[in-house]
Short mmCIF file of C-alpha atoms in Angstrom, two decimals:
data_model
loop_
_atom_site.label_atom_id
_atom_site.label_comp_id
_atom_site.label_asym_id
_atom_site.label_seq_id
_atom_site.Cartn_x
_atom_site.Cartn_y
_atom_site.Cartn_z
CA MET A 1 0.00 0.00 0.00
CA SER A 2 1.27 3.57 0.27
CA GLU A 3 4.00 2.41 2.62
CA ASN A 4 5.54 0.59 -0.33
CA HIS A 5 7.05 3.95 -1.22
CA GLN A 6 8.85 3.85 2.14
CA ARG A 7 10.36 0.38 1.76
CA THR A 8 13.88 -0.36 2.93
CA ARG A 9 15.21 -3.89 2.78
CA LEU A 10 16.17 -4.50 6.40
CA HIS A 11 16.88 -8.19 6.34
CA THR A 12 17.96 -10.99 4.11
CA ASN A 13 15.55 -13.55 2.69
CA GLY A 14 17.21 -16.62 4.18
CA ALA A 15 15.07 -18.91 6.32
CA TRP A 16 15.75 -19.41 9.99
CA GLY A 17 16.54 -22.80 11.40
CA SER A 18 13.68 -24.46 13.24
CA ARG A 19 15.02 -23.48 16.67
CA ALA A 20 14.91 -19.77 15.84
CA VAL A 21 11.46 -20.04 14.30
CA TRP A 22 10.02 -21.64 17.42
CA ALA A 23 11.77 -19.01 19.56
CA VAL A 24 9.53 -16.41 17.93
CA PHE A 25 6.43 -18.30 19.08
CA LEU A 26 7.68 -18.84 22.62
CA ALA A 27 8.62 -15.16 23.00
CA GLY A 28 5.09 -13.81 22.54
CA PRO A 29 1.40 -14.59 22.91
CA VAL A 30 1.53 -17.00 19.99
CA GLY A 31 3.02 -19.67 22.22
CA ILE A 32 1.94 -23.30 21.94
CA ALA A 33 -1.63 -23.71 23.21
CA ALA A 34 -4.57 -25.99 22.53
CA ALA A 35 -7.07 -23.10 22.57
CA ASP A 36 -9.07 -22.10 19.52
CA THR A 37 -7.00 -19.84 17.26
CA TYR A 38 -8.01 -17.08 14.87
CA LEU A 39 -5.17 -16.71 12.34
CA ALA A 40 -4.84 -13.49 10.33
CA LEU A 41 -2.52 -13.13 7.33
CA GLY A 42 -1.79 -10.35 4.89
CA ASP A 43 -0.80 -6.72 4.62
CA SER A 44 -1.36 -3.41 6.44
CA LEU A 45 -5.15 -3.64 6.33
CA ALA A 46 -4.98 -7.10 7.91
CA PHE A 47 -2.57 -5.76 10.54
CA GLY A 48 -4.78 -2.78 11.42
CA TYR A 49 -2.43 0.02 10.33
CA SER A 50 -3.64 3.63 10.62
CA THR A 51 -0.76 6.12 10.23
CA PHE A 52 3.01 5.98 10.39
CA PHE A 53 3.17 7.61 13.82
CA ASP A 54 -0.12 6.38 15.33
CA THR A 55 0.39 2.66 14.77
CA PRO A 56 2.42 1.27 17.69
CA GLN A 57 4.44 -1.91 17.57
CA ASN A 58 2.00 -4.66 18.61
CA PHE A 59 0.85 -8.23 18.03
CA GLY A 60 -1.86 -7.31 15.50
CA ASP A 61 -4.97 -7.56 17.68
CA ASN A 62 -6.38 -4.39 16.12
CA GLY A 63 -8.43 -3.20 13.17
CA TYR A 64 -10.98 -5.63 11.81
CA VAL A 65 -9.06 -8.57 13.31
CA SER A 66 -9.82 -7.40 16.86
CA ARG A 67 -13.44 -6.73 15.98
CA PHE A 68 -13.91 -10.13 14.34
CA ALA A 69 -12.30 -11.85 17.35
CA ASP A 70 -14.72 -9.99 19.64
CA HIS A 71 -17.61 -11.17 17.46
CA LEU A 72 -16.42 -14.77 17.74
CA ALA A 73 -16.26 -14.35 21.51
CA GLY A 74 -19.87 -13.20 21.55
CA VAL A 75 -20.98 -16.17 19.48
CA ARG A 76 -18.96 -18.85 21.27
CA GLY A 77 -18.60 -17.43 24.76
CA THR A 78 -14.80 -17.55 24.58
CA ARG A 79 -12.53 -15.25 22.59
CA PRO A 80 -10.11 -17.19 20.37
CA GLU A 81 -6.38 -16.60 20.60
CA VAL A 82 -5.50 -14.05 17.93
CA VAL A 83 -2.39 -14.88 15.89
CA ASN A 84 -1.81 -12.10 13.36
CA PHE A 85 1.22 -12.43 11.08
CA ALA A 86 0.19 -9.58 8.74
CA VAL A 87 2.91 -7.13 7.74
CA PRO A 88 2.32 -3.51 6.64
CA GLY A 89 3.45 -3.21 3.03
CA GLU A 90 3.51 -6.97 2.40
CA SER A 91 3.08 -8.22 -1.16
CA VAL A 92 2.36 -11.80 -2.17
CA GLU A 93 5.94 -12.10 -3.38
CA GLU A 94 7.28 -10.90 -0.03
CA PHE A 95 4.92 -13.21 1.87
CA PHE A 96 7.18 -16.05 0.70
CA ALA A 97 10.51 -14.25 0.19
CA GLY A 98 10.68 -11.73 3.05
CA SER A 99 9.36 -8.30 3.98
CA GLY A 100 10.52 -4.71 4.09
CA PHE A 101 10.52 -2.39 7.07
CA GLY A 102 6.85 -3.11 7.82
CA TYR A 103 7.79 -6.17 9.87
CA LEU A 104 8.97 -3.76 12.59
CA TYR A 105 5.33 -3.06 13.48
CA ASN A 106 4.50 -6.70 14.20
CA ARG A 107 5.94 -8.03 17.44
CA ASN A 108 5.55 -11.60 16.23
CA TYR A 109 8.60 -10.82 14.09
CA PHE A 110 10.54 -8.21 16.01
CA ASP A 111 10.41 -6.68 19.47
CA LEU A 112 12.18 -3.32 19.81
CA ALA A 113 12.63 -4.04 23.51
CA ALA A 114 14.37 -7.37 22.83
CA PRO A 115 15.86 -7.36 19.32
CA LEU A 116 16.61 -10.72 17.75
CA ASP A 117 19.84 -11.69 16.05
CA GLY A 118 20.04 -13.02 12.52
CA PRO A 119 17.70 -12.73 9.53
CA LEU A 120 13.99 -12.51 10.19
CA THR A 121 11.60 -15.25 9.25
CA THR A 122 8.91 -14.79 6.60
CA GLN A 123 5.13 -14.75 6.91
CA ALA A 124 5.04 -18.05 5.02
CA GLU A 125 7.44 -19.65 7.53
CA LEU A 126 5.39 -18.48 10.51
CA LEU A 127 2.27 -19.82 8.79
CA ALA A 128 4.00 -23.19 8.37
CA GLY A 129 4.79 -23.18 12.09
CA VAL A 130 1.20 -22.69 13.27
CA LEU A 131 -0.08 -25.19 10.71
CA ALA A 132 2.37 -27.72 12.15
CA GLU A 133 1.04 -26.94 15.63
CA HIS A 134 -2.50 -27.52 14.40
CA GLU A 135 -1.56 -30.84 12.82
CA SER A 136 0.14 -31.97 16.05
CA GLY A 137 -2.89 -31.04 18.16
CA ALA A 138 -1.04 -28.29 20.02
CA ARG A 139 -3.54 -25.69 18.76
CA THR A 140 -6.85 -25.64 16.92
CA ILE A 141 -7.15 -23.17 14.03
CA THR A 142 -10.85 -22.38 13.80
CA ASN A 143 -10.84 -19.14 11.77
CA VAL A 144 -8.53 -17.60 9.17
CA THR A 145 -8.70 -14.27 7.35
CA VAL A 146 -6.41 -13.43 4.43
CA GLN A 147 -6.03 -10.03 2.78
CA ILE A 148 -3.11 -9.62 0.42
CA GLY A 149 -2.34 -8.76 -3.20
CA VAL A 150 -2.80 -5.02 -3.68
CA ASN A 151 0.79 -4.20 -2.74
CA ASP A 152 2.02 -6.22 -5.71
CA LEU A 153 0.07 -3.77 -7.89
CA PHE A 154 1.42 -0.73 -6.04
CA GLN A 155 4.92 -2.08 -6.57
CA LEU A 156 4.12 -2.46 -10.26
CA ALA A 157 2.98 1.18 -10.39
CA ASP A 158 6.29 2.17 -8.78
CA THR A 159 8.21 0.68 -11.72
CA PRO A 160 10.13 3.46 -13.52
CA GLY A 161 8.27 4.57 -16.64
CA PHE A 162 5.03 2.81 -15.74
CA PHE A 163 2.91 5.95 -16.08
CA ASP A 164 4.55 6.83 -19.38
CA GLN A 165 2.86 3.79 -20.92
CA SER A 166 -0.59 3.75 -22.49
CA LEU A 167 -3.50 2.65 -20.30
CA GLY A 168 -3.74 -0.51 -22.39
CA SER A 169 -0.11 -1.37 -21.67
CA GLN A 170 -0.61 -0.65 -17.98
CA LEU A 171 -3.61 -2.98 -17.84
CA ALA A 172 -1.65 -5.69 -19.64
CA ALA A 173 1.05 -5.39 -16.96
CA VAL A 174 -1.63 -5.57 -14.25
CA ASN A 175 -3.08 -8.73 -15.76
CA ALA A 176 0.37 -10.32 -15.86
CA ALA A 177 0.91 -9.42 -12.19
CA LEU A 178 -2.46 -10.96 -11.30
CA VAL A 179 -1.19 -14.34 -12.50
CA ASP A 180 1.58 -14.27 -9.88
CA ILE A 181 -0.77 -12.94 -7.20
CA VAL A 182 -3.26 -15.74 -7.82
CA GLY A 183 -0.51 -18.36 -7.77
CA GLY A 184 0.78 -17.19 -4.40
CA VAL A 185 -2.63 -16.85 -2.76
CA ASP A 186 -3.64 -20.26 -4.10
CA ALA A 187 -0.49 -21.77 -2.57
CA MET A 188 -1.12 -20.31 0.90
CA LEU A 189 -4.83 -21.23 0.84
CA SER A 190 -4.16 -24.79 -0.28
CA ASP A 191 -1.61 -25.21 2.53
CA ILE A 192 -4.14 -23.92 5.07
CA ARG A 193 -6.87 -26.16 3.72
CA ALA A 194 -4.57 -29.23 3.69
CA SER A 195 -3.50 -28.73 7.33
CA ALA A 196 -6.73 -27.33 8.77
CA PRO A 197 -9.55 -28.59 6.53
CA GLY A 198 -12.22 -27.62 9.06
CA ALA A 199 -11.16 -24.00 9.47
CA ASP A 200 -13.46 -21.17 8.41
CA VAL A 201 -11.28 -19.28 5.89
CA ARG A 202 -12.32 -15.86 4.57
CA VAL A 203 -10.42 -13.91 1.90
CA VAL A 204 -10.99 -10.15 2.11
CA GLY A 205 -11.09 -8.04 -1.05
CA TYR A 206 -10.14 -4.39 -1.57
CA TYR A 207 -11.81 -1.01 -2.03
CA ASN A 208 -10.64 1.87 -4.23
CA PRO A 209 -9.74 4.92 -2.11
CA PHE A 210 -8.56 6.94 -5.14
CA ALA A 211 -12.05 7.52 -6.55
CA ILE A 212 -12.17 10.74 -4.54
CA LEU A 213 -8.79 11.91 -5.91
CA PRO A 214 -9.17 12.13 -9.70
CA SER A 215 -5.94 14.13 -10.00
CA ASP A 216 -3.82 11.38 -8.41
CA PRO A 217 -1.74 9.48 -11.00
CA LEU A 218 -3.14 6.21 -9.64
CA SER A 219 -6.78 7.24 -9.95
CA PRO A 220 -7.40 6.30 -13.61
CA LEU A 221 -5.92 2.85 -13.07
CA ALA A 222 -7.25 2.13 -9.59
CA ASP A 223 -10.81 1.18 -10.53
CA LEU A 224 -9.65 -0.82 -13.53
CA ALA A 225 -7.05 -2.69 -11.45
CA THR A 226 -8.99 -3.22 -8.21
CA SER A 227 -11.94 -4.96 -9.81
CA PRO A 228 -9.88 -7.66 -11.58
CA LEU A 229 -7.83 -8.12 -8.41
CA ASN A 230 -11.02 -8.74 -6.45
CA ASP A 231 -12.34 -11.08 -9.14
CA SER A 232 -9.08 -13.05 -9.02
CA LEU A 233 -9.11 -13.27 -5.22
CA ARG A 234 -12.76 -14.36 -5.26
CA ALA A 235 -12.09 -17.17 -7.75
CA THR A 236 -9.02 -18.35 -5.84
CA ALA A 237 -10.90 -18.31 -2.53
CA LEU A 238 -13.81 -20.32 -3.88
CA ALA A 239 -11.46 -22.82 -5.54
CA ASN A 240 -9.96 -23.50 -2.10
CA GLY A 241 -13.21 -23.75 -0.14
CA ALA A 242 -12.88 -20.27 1.35
CA SER A 243 -15.41 -17.43 1.47
CA PHE A 244 -14.76 -14.12 -0.30
CA VAL A 245 -15.56 -10.82 1.44
CA ASP A 246 -16.43 -8.17 -1.14
CA VAL A 247 -15.95 -4.67 0.31
CA PHE A 248 -15.60 -2.61 -2.89
CA ASP A 249 -19.12 -1.17 -3.00
CA LEU A 250 -19.20 -0.58 0.76
CA PHE A 251 -16.51 2.10 0.44
CA ALA A 252 -17.67 3.62 -2.86
CA GLY A 253 -18.80 7.21 -2.30
CA ARG A 254 -17.69 7.09 1.35
CA GLU A 255 -13.93 7.34 0.82
CA SER A 256 -13.51 10.51 2.90
CA GLU A 257 -15.40 8.94 5.82
CA LEU A 258 -14.07 5.39 5.74
CA THR A 259 -10.45 5.97 4.64
CA ARG A 260 -7.62 8.42 5.35
CA ILE A 261 -7.10 9.15 1.65
CA LEU A 262 -7.42 12.93 2.10
CA THR A 263 -4.52 12.97 4.56
CA ILE A 264 -0.82 12.57 3.84
CA ASP A 265 1.16 9.96 5.75
CA ALA A 266 4.66 10.53 7.10
CA LEU A 267 6.62 10.19 3.86
CA GLY A 268 4.34 12.17 1.61
CA ASP A 269 1.86 9.64 0.22
CA ALA A 270 -1.92 9.80 0.38
CA ASN A 271 -2.95 7.47 3.20
CA ILE A 272 -5.15 4.75 1.73
CA HIS A 273 -5.83 3.01 5.07
CA PRO A 274 -9.21 2.82 6.81
CA THR A 275 -10.40 5.09 9.57
CA GLU A 276 -11.82 3.42 12.66
CA ALA A 277 -15.22 3.62 10.96
CA GLY A 278 -13.67 1.95 7.93
CA TYR A 279 -12.36 -0.92 10.03
CA ASP A 280 -15.88 -1.26 11.50
CA VAL A 281 -17.24 -1.65 7.96
CA LEU A 282 -14.59 -4.24 7.08
CA ALA A 283 -15.33 -6.23 10.24
CA ASP A 284 -19.08 -6.13 9.63
CA ALA A 285 -18.52 -7.36 6.06
CA ILE A 286 -16.38 -10.26 7.27
CA ILE A 287 -18.95 -11.20 9.90
CA ALA A 288 -21.82 -11.05 7.39
CA VAL A 289 -20.29 -13.50 4.91
CA PRO A 290 -21.45 -17.08 5.59
CA ALA A 291 -18.85 -19.77 6.03
CA PRO A 292 -18.56 -22.33 3.20
CA SER A 293 -20.50 -25.54 3.75
CA ALA A 294 -18.84 -28.35 5.69
CA MET A 295 -19.12 -30.74 2.75
CA VAL A 296 -17.33 -28.34 0.40
CA ILE A 297 -14.56 -27.79 2.94
CA PHE A 298 -14.14 -31.51 3.56
CA GLY A 299 -13.98 -32.35 -0.13
CA LEU A 300 -11.45 -29.63 -0.90
CA GLY A 301 -9.41 -30.53 2.17
CA VAL A 302 -8.96 -34.05 0.86
CA ALA A 303 -8.07 -32.77 -2.60
CA CYS A 304 -5.61 -30.16 -1.29
CA SER A 305 -3.77 -32.74 0.80
CA THR A 306 -2.55 -34.27 -2.45
CA ARG A 307 -1.18 -31.03 -3.92
CA ARG A 308 0.39 -29.32 -0.96
CA ARG A 309 3.29 -26.94 -1.53
CA ARG A 310 5.27 -24.30 0.30
#
């Protein structure tokens, strides 16, 4: 998202050994437990980011994730353990290869009070760890939300000369990027389904905050790019027995109320992130979407177990 313009590569992409990976879990509230777990994955919207200075380092129990967890508590009588691995600025590519400075916000990766030595782990590696815990019976993953993909398109727009191309050439580049986005999201969803076939998995789509800023260079492309991204995420979700949460129309015409797009974040970009009211709308949309039927989940879980990949 807009923080892509702020990216600095702060760590290498090498994977930790298993001992270091588990040290991350034992250091924070994602420690081994048999309690129900709500797992959140994705980018800044999934993390609950607001502004550069007003988003403290935390474990990600904010934004729509916190609200959805509270809803689950009201339904079940017990609030699930929230495990949020989302990283501000994360793209699908970086989900597997490593993140930029955004990992500093999420204490599941880095604690400013107790810095860790060596290269940081990736969101995909932390996902593999909790899936292994689920398979061993150490935890029960009951709910998963995934919101990722738009940062790949922002990174594409940051490519030198991108806006010198015709709109047709830009859209062709977007469509090519969507192929990689779909492949990555399909991989993470199939892994989740293979390990936790009974989990309620919901993939959250995106809104277009630039509709209110026609003079922004991204505005002409935003509508044309966001809709195919949402269509791709919807198809990938349904193919993996997950629900899709469509939020595009919920924000249309309410951009100044539900997003921070009319304000400038720390490094000079329009802030595309939700206001607190916007996070309320996202949470309500997630809550309103019915879970896929048990039979569909079971059938896809069996199928996914034969095509698992990392």
